[in-house]
PDB file of C-alpha atoms in Angstrom:
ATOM      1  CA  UNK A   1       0.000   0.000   0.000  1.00 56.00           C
ATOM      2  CA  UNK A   2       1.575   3.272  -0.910  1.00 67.00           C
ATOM      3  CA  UNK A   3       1.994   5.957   1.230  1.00 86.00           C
ATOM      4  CA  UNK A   4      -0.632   8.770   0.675  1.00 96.00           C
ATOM      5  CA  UNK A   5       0.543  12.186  -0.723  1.00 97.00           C
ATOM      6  CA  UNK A   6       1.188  15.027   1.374  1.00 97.00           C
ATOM      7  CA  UNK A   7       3.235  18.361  -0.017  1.00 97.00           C
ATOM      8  CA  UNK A   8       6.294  18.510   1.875  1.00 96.00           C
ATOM      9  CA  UNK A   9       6.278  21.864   3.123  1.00 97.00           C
ATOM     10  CA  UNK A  10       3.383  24.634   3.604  1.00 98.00           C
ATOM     11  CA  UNK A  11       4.113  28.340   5.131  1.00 97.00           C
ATOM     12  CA  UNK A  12       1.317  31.550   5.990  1.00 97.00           C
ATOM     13  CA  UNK A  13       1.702  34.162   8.032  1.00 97.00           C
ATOM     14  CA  UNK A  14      -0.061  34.722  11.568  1.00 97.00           C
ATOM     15  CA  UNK A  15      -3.482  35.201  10.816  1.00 97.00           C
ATOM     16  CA  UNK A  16      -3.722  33.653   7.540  1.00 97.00           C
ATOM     17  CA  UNK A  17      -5.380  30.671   6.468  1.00 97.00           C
ATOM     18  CA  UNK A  18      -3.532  27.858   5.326  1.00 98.00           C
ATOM     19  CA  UNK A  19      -4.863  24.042   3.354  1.00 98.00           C
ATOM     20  CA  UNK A  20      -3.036  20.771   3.700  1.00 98.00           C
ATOM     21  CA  UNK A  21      -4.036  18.150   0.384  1.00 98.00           C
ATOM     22  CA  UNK A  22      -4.049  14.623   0.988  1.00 98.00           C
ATOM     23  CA  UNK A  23      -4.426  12.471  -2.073  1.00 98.00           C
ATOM     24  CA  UNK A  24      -4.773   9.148  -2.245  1.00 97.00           C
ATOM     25  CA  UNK A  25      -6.714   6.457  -4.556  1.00 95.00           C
ATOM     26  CA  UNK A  26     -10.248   5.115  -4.891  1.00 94.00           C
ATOM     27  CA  UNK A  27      -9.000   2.387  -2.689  1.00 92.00           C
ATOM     28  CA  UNK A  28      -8.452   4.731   0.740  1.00 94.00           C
ATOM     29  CA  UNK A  29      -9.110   8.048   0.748  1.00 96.00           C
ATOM     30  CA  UNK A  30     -11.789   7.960  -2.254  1.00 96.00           C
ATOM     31  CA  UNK A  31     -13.835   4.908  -0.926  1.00 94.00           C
ATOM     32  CA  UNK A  32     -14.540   5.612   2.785  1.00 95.00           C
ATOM     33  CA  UNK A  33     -15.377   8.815   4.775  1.00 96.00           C
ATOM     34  CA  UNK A  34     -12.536   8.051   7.239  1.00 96.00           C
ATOM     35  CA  UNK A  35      -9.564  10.712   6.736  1.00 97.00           C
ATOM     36  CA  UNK A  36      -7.846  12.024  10.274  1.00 97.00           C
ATOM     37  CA  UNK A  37      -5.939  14.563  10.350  1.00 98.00           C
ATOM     38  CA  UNK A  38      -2.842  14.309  13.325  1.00 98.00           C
ATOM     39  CA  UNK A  39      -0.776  17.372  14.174  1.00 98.00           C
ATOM     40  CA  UNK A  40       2.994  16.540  15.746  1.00 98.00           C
ATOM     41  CA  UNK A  41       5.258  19.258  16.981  1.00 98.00           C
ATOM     42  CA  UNK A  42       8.935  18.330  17.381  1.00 96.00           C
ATOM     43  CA  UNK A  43      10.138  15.501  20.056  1.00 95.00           C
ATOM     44  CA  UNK A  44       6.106  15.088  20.793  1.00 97.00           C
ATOM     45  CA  UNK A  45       3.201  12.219  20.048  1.00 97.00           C
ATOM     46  CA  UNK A  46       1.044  13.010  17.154  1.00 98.00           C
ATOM     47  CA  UNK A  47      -1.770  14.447  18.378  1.00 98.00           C
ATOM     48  CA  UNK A  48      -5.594  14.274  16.924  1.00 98.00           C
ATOM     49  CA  UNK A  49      -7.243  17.203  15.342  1.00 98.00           C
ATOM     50  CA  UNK A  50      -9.283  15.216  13.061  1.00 97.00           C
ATOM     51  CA  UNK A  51     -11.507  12.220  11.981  1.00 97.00           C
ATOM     52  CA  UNK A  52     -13.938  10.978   9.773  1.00 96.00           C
ATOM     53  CA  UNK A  53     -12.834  13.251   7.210  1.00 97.00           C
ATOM     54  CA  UNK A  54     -14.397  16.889   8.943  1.00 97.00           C
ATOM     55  CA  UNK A  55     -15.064  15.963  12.217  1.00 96.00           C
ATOM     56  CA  UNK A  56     -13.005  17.565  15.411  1.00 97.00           C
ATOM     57  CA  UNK A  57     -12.386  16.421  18.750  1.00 95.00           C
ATOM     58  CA  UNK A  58     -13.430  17.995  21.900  1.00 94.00           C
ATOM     59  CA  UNK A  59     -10.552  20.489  22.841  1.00 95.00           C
ATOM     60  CA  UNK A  60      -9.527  21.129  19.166  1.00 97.00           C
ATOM     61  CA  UNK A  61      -9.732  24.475  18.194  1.00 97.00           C
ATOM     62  CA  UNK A  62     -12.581  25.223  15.555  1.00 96.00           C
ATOM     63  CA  UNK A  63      -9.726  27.161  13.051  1.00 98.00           C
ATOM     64  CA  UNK A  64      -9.065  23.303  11.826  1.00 98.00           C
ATOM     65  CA  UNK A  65     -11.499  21.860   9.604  1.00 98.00           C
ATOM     66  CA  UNK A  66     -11.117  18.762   7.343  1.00 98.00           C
ATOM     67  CA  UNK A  67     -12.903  18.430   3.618  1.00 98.00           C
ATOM     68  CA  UNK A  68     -12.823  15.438   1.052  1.00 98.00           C
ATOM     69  CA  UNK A  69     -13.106  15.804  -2.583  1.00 97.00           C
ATOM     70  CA  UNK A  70     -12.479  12.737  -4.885  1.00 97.00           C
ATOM     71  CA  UNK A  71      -8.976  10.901  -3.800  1.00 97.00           C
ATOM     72  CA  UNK A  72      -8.125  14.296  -2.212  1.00 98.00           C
ATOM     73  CA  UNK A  73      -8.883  15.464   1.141  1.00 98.00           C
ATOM     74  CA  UNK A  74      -7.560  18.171   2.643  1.00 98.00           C
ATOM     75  CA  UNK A  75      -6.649  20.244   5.850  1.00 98.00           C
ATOM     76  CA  UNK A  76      -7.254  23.822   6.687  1.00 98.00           C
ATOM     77  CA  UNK A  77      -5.888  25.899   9.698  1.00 98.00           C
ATOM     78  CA  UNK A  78      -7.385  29.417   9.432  1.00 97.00           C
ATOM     79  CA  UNK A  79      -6.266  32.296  11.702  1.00 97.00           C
ATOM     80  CA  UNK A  80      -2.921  30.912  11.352  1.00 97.00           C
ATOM     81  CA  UNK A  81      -1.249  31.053  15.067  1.00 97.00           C
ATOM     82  CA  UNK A  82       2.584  30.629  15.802  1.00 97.00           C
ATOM     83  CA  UNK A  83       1.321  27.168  18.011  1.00 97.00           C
ATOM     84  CA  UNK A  84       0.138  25.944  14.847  1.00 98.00           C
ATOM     85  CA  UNK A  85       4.009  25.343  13.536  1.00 98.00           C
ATOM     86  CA  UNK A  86       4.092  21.720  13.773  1.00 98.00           C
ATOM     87  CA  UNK A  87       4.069  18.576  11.149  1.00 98.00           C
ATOM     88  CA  UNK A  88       0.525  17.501  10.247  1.00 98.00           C
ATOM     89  CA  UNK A  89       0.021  13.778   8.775  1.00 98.00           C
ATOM     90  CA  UNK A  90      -3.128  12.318   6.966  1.00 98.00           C
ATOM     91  CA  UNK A  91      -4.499   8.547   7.548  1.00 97.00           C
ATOM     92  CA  UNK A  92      -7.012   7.217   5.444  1.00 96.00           C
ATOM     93  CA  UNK A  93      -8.822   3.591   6.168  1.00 94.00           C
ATOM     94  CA  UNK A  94      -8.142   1.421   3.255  1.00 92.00           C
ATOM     95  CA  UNK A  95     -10.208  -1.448   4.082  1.00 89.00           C
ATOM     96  CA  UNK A  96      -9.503  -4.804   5.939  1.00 82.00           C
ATOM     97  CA  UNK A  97      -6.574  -6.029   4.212  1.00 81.00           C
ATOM     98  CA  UNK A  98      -4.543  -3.055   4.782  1.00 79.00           C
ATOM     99  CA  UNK A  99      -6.254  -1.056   7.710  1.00 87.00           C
ATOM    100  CA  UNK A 100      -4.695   2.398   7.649  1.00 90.00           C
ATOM    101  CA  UNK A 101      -1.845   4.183   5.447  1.00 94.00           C
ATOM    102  CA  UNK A 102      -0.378   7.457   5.999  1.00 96.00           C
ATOM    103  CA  UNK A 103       0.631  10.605   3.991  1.00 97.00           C
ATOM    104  CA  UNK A 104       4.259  11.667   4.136  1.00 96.00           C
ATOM    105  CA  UNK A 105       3.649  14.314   6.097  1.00 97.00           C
ATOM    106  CA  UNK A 106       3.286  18.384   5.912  1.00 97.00           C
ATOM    107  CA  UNK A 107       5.964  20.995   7.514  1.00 98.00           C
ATOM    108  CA  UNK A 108       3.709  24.106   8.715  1.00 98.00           C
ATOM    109  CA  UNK A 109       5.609  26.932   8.855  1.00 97.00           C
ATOM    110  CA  UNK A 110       4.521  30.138  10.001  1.00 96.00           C
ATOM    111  CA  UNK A 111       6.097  32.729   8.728  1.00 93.00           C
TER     112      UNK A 111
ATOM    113  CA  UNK B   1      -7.106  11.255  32.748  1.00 94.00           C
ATOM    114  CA  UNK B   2      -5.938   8.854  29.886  1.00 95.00           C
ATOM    115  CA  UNK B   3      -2.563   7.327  30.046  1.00 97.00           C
ATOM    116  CA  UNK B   4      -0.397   5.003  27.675  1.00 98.00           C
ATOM    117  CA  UNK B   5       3.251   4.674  28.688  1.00 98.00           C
ATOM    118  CA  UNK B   6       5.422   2.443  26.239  1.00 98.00           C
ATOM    119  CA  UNK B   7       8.426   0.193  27.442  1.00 98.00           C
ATOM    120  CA  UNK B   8      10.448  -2.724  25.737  1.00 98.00           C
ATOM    121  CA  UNK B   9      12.816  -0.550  23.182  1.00 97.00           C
ATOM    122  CA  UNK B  10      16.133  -0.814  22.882  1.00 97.00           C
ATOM    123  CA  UNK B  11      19.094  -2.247  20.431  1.00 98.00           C
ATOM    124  CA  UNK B  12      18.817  -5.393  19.372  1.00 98.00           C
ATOM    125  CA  UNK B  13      20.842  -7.246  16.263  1.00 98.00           C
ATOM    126  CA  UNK B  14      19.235  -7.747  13.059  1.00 98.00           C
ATOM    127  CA  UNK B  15      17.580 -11.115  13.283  1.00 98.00           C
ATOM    128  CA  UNK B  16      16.481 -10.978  16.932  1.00 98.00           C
ATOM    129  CA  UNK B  17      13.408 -10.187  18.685  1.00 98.00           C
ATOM    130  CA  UNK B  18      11.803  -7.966  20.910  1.00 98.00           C
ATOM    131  CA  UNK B  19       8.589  -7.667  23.037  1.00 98.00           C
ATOM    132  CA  UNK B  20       6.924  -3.778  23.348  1.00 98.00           C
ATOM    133  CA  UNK B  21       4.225  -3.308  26.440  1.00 98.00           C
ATOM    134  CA  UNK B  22       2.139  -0.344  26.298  1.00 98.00           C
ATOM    135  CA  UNK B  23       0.566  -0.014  29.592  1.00 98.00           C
ATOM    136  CA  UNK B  24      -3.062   1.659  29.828  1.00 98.00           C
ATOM    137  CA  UNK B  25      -4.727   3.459  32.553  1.00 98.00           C
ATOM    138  CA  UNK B  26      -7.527   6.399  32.955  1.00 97.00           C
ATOM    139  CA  UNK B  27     -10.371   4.562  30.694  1.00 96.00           C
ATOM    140  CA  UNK B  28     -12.143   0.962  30.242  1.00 95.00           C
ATOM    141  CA  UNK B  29      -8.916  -0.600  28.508  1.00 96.00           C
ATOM    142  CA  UNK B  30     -11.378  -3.719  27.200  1.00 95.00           C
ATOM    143  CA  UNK B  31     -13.698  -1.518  25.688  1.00 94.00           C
ATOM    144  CA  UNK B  32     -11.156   0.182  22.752  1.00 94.00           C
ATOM    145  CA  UNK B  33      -9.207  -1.305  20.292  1.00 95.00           C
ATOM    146  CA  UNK B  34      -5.263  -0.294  19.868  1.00 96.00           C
ATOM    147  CA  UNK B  35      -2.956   0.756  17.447  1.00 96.00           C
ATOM    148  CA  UNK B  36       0.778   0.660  16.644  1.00 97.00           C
ATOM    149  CA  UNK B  37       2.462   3.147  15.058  1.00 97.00           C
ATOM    150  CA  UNK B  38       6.231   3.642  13.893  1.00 98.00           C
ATOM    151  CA  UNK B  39       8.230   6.601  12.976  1.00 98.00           C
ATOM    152  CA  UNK B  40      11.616   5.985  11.558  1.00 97.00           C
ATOM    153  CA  UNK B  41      14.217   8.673  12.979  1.00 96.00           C
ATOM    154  CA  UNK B  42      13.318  12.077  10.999  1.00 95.00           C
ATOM    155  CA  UNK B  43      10.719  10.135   8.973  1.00 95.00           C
ATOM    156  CA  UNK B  44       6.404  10.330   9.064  1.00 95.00           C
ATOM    157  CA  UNK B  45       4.636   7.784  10.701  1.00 96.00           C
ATOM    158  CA  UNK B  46       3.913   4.462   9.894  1.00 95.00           C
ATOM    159  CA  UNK B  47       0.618   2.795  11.125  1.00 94.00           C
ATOM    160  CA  UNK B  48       1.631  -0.940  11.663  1.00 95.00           C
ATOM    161  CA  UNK B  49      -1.008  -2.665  13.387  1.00 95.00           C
ATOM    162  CA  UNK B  50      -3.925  -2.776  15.576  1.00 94.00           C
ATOM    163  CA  UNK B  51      -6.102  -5.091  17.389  1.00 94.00           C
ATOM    164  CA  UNK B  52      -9.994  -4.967  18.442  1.00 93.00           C
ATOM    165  CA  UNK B  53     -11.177  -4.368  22.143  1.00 94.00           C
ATOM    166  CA  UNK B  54     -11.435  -7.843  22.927  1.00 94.00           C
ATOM    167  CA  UNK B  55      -8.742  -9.462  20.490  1.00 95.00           C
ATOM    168  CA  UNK B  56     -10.741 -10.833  18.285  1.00 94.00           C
ATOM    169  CA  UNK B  57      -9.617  -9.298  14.945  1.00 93.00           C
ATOM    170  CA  UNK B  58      -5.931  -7.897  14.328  1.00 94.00           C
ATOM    171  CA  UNK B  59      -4.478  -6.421  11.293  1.00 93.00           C
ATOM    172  CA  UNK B  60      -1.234  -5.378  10.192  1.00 94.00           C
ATOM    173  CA  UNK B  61       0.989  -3.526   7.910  1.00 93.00           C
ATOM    174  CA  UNK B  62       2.353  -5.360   4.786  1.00 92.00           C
ATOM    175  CA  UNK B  63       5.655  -4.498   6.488  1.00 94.00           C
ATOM    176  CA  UNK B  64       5.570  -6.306   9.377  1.00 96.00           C
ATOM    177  CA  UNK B  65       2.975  -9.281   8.528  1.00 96.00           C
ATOM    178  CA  UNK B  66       4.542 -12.843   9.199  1.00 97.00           C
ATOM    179  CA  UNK B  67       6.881 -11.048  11.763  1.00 98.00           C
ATOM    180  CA  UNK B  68       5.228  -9.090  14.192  1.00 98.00           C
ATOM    181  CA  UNK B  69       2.342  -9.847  16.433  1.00 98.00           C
ATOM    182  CA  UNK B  70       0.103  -7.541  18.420  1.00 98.00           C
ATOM    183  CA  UNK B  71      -2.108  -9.146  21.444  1.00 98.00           C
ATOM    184  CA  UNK B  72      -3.758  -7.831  24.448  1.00 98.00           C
ATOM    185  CA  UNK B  73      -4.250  -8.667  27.857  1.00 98.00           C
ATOM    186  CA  UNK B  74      -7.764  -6.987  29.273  1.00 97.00           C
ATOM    187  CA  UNK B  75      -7.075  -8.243  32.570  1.00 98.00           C
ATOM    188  CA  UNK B  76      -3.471  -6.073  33.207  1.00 98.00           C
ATOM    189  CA  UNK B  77      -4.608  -3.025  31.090  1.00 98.00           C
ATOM    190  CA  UNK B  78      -1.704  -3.801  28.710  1.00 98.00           C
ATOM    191  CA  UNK B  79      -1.234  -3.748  25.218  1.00 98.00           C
ATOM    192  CA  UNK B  80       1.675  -5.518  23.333  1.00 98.00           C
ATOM    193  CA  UNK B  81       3.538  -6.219  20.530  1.00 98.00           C
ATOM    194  CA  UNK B  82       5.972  -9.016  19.527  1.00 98.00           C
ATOM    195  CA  UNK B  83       8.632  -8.232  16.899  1.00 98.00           C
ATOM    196  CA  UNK B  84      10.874 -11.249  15.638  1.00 98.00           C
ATOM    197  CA  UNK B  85      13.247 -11.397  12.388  1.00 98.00           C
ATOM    198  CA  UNK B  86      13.921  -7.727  13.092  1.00 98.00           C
ATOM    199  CA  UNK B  87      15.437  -5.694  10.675  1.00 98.00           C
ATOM    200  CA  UNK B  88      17.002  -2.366  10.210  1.00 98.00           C
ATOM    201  CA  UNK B  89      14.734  -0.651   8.658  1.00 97.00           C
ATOM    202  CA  UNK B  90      12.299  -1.759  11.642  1.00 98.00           C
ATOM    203  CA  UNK B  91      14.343   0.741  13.726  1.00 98.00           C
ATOM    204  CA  UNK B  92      11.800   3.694  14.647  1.00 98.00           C
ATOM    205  CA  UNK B  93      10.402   5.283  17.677  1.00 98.00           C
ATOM    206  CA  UNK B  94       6.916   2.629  18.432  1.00 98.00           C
ATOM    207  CA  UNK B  95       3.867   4.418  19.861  1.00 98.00           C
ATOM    208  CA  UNK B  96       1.084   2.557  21.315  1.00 98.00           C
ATOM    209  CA  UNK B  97      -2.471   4.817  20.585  1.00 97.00           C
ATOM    210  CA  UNK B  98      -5.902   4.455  21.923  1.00 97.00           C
ATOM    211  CA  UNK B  99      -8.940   4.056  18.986  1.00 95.00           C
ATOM    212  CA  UNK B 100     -10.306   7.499  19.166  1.00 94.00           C
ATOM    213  CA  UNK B 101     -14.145   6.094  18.819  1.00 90.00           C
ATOM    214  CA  UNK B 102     -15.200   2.842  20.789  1.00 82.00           C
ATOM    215  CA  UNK B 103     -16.544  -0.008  18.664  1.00 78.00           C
ATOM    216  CA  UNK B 104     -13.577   1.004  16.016  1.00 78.00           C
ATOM    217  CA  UNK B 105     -16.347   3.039  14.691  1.00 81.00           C
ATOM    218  CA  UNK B 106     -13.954   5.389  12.973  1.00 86.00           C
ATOM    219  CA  UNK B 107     -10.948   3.696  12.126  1.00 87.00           C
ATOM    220  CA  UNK B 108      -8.178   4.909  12.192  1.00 90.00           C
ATOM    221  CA  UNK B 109      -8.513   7.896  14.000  1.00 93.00           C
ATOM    222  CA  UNK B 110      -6.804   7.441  17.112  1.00 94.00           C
ATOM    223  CA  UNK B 111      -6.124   9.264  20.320  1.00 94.00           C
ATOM    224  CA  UNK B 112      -4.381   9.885  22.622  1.00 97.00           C
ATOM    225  CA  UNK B 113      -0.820   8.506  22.433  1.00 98.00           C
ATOM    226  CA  UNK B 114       1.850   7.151  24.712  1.00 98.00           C
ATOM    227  CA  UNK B 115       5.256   8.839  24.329  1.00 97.00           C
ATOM    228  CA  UNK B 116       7.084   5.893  22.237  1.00 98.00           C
ATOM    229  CA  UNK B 117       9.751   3.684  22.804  1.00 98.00           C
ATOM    230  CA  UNK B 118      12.723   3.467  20.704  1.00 98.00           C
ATOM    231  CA  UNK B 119      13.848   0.361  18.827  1.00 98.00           C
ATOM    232  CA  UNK B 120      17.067   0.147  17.249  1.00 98.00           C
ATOM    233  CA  UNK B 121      17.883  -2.716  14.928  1.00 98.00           C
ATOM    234  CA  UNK B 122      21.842  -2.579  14.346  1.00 97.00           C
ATOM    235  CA  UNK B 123      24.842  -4.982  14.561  1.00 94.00           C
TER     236      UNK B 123
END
């Protein structure tokens, strides 16, 4: 199962708004309604900010907000705040066989 | 409040196994299922398996499959996983994470996490 894609790097300025794509195939990402959306700052656990493709936790801030289109789902972090610097990752189900894959990962810089 | 502390890690030779515990405390440990996931030093995470509350059903990355085994005792709040043939490019930094929604209603979402434990595979 390949990894899903992520772009490498993303930057915005404090206050800005700021979207992370996630693509994958028909078989993850385009098949089931079950994207999350982890944020990990350096040296910590990932942490949830969201699941089932838009949904958020209790505790997460309502500036993160999750959207699928297609094989692409995406991430976006509005009212960008310095906290928010941090790697994000994307996990789609992919069925029984293969449970969950990954994307490679986003670097959110704020500028 | 929810707790997941990882032990086991270490450096072990290509070849050779190890056994991670992830301990559990702060909610009904039978009632969730639990994950494994990896992250190779400076690399993204890699989910590698996970198990249902009760055991029942366990799935695992292509990766591992044939070498590693998750399991589950209900009765000591502990969640493990048993890695044999180990290779190098098993070396990572393993977390142990909660299902987020009970049921495995919303796979894979998962939260919280433990800290990790690091496994080095080297000669």
């Amino acid at each position: 199962q390949s990894a899903l894609t992520q772009p490498a790097s993303v930057s915005g300025s404090p206050g800005q708004s700021i979207t992370i794509s996630c693509t994958g195939t028909s078989s993850d990402v385009g098949s089931y309604n079950l994207v999350s959306w982890y944020q990990q700052h350096p040296g910590k656990a990932p942490k949830l900010m969201i699941y089932e493709v838009s949904k958020r936790p209790s505790g997460v801030s309502n500036r993160f907000s999750g959207s699928k289109s297609g094989n692409t789902a995406s991430l976006t972090i509005s009212g960008l705040q310095a906290e928010d610097e941090a790697d994000y990752y994307c996990c789609s189900y992919a069925g029984s066989s293969t449970f969950g894959v990954f994307g490679g990962g986003t670097k959110l810089t704020v500028l | 409040q929810v707790q997941l502390v990882e032990s086991g890690g270490g450096v072990v030779q290509p070849g050779r196994s190890l056994r991670l515990s992830c301990a559990a405390s702060g909610f009904t440990f039978s009632s969730y299922g639990m994950h494994w996931v990896r992250q190779a030093p400076g690399k993204g995470l890699e989910w590698v398996a996970v198990i249902s509350y009760d055991g029942s059903n366990k799935y695992y990355a292509d990766s591992v499959k044939g070498r590693f085994t998750i399991s589950r005792d209900n009765s000591k709040n502990t969640l493990y996983l048993q890695m044999n043939s180990l290779r190098a490019e098993d070396t990572a930094v393993y977390y142990c994470a909660k299902e987020y929604c009970s049921g495995g209603s919303c796979p894979p979402a998962a939260d919280p996490w433990g800290q990790g434990t690091l496994v080095t595979v080297s000669s």
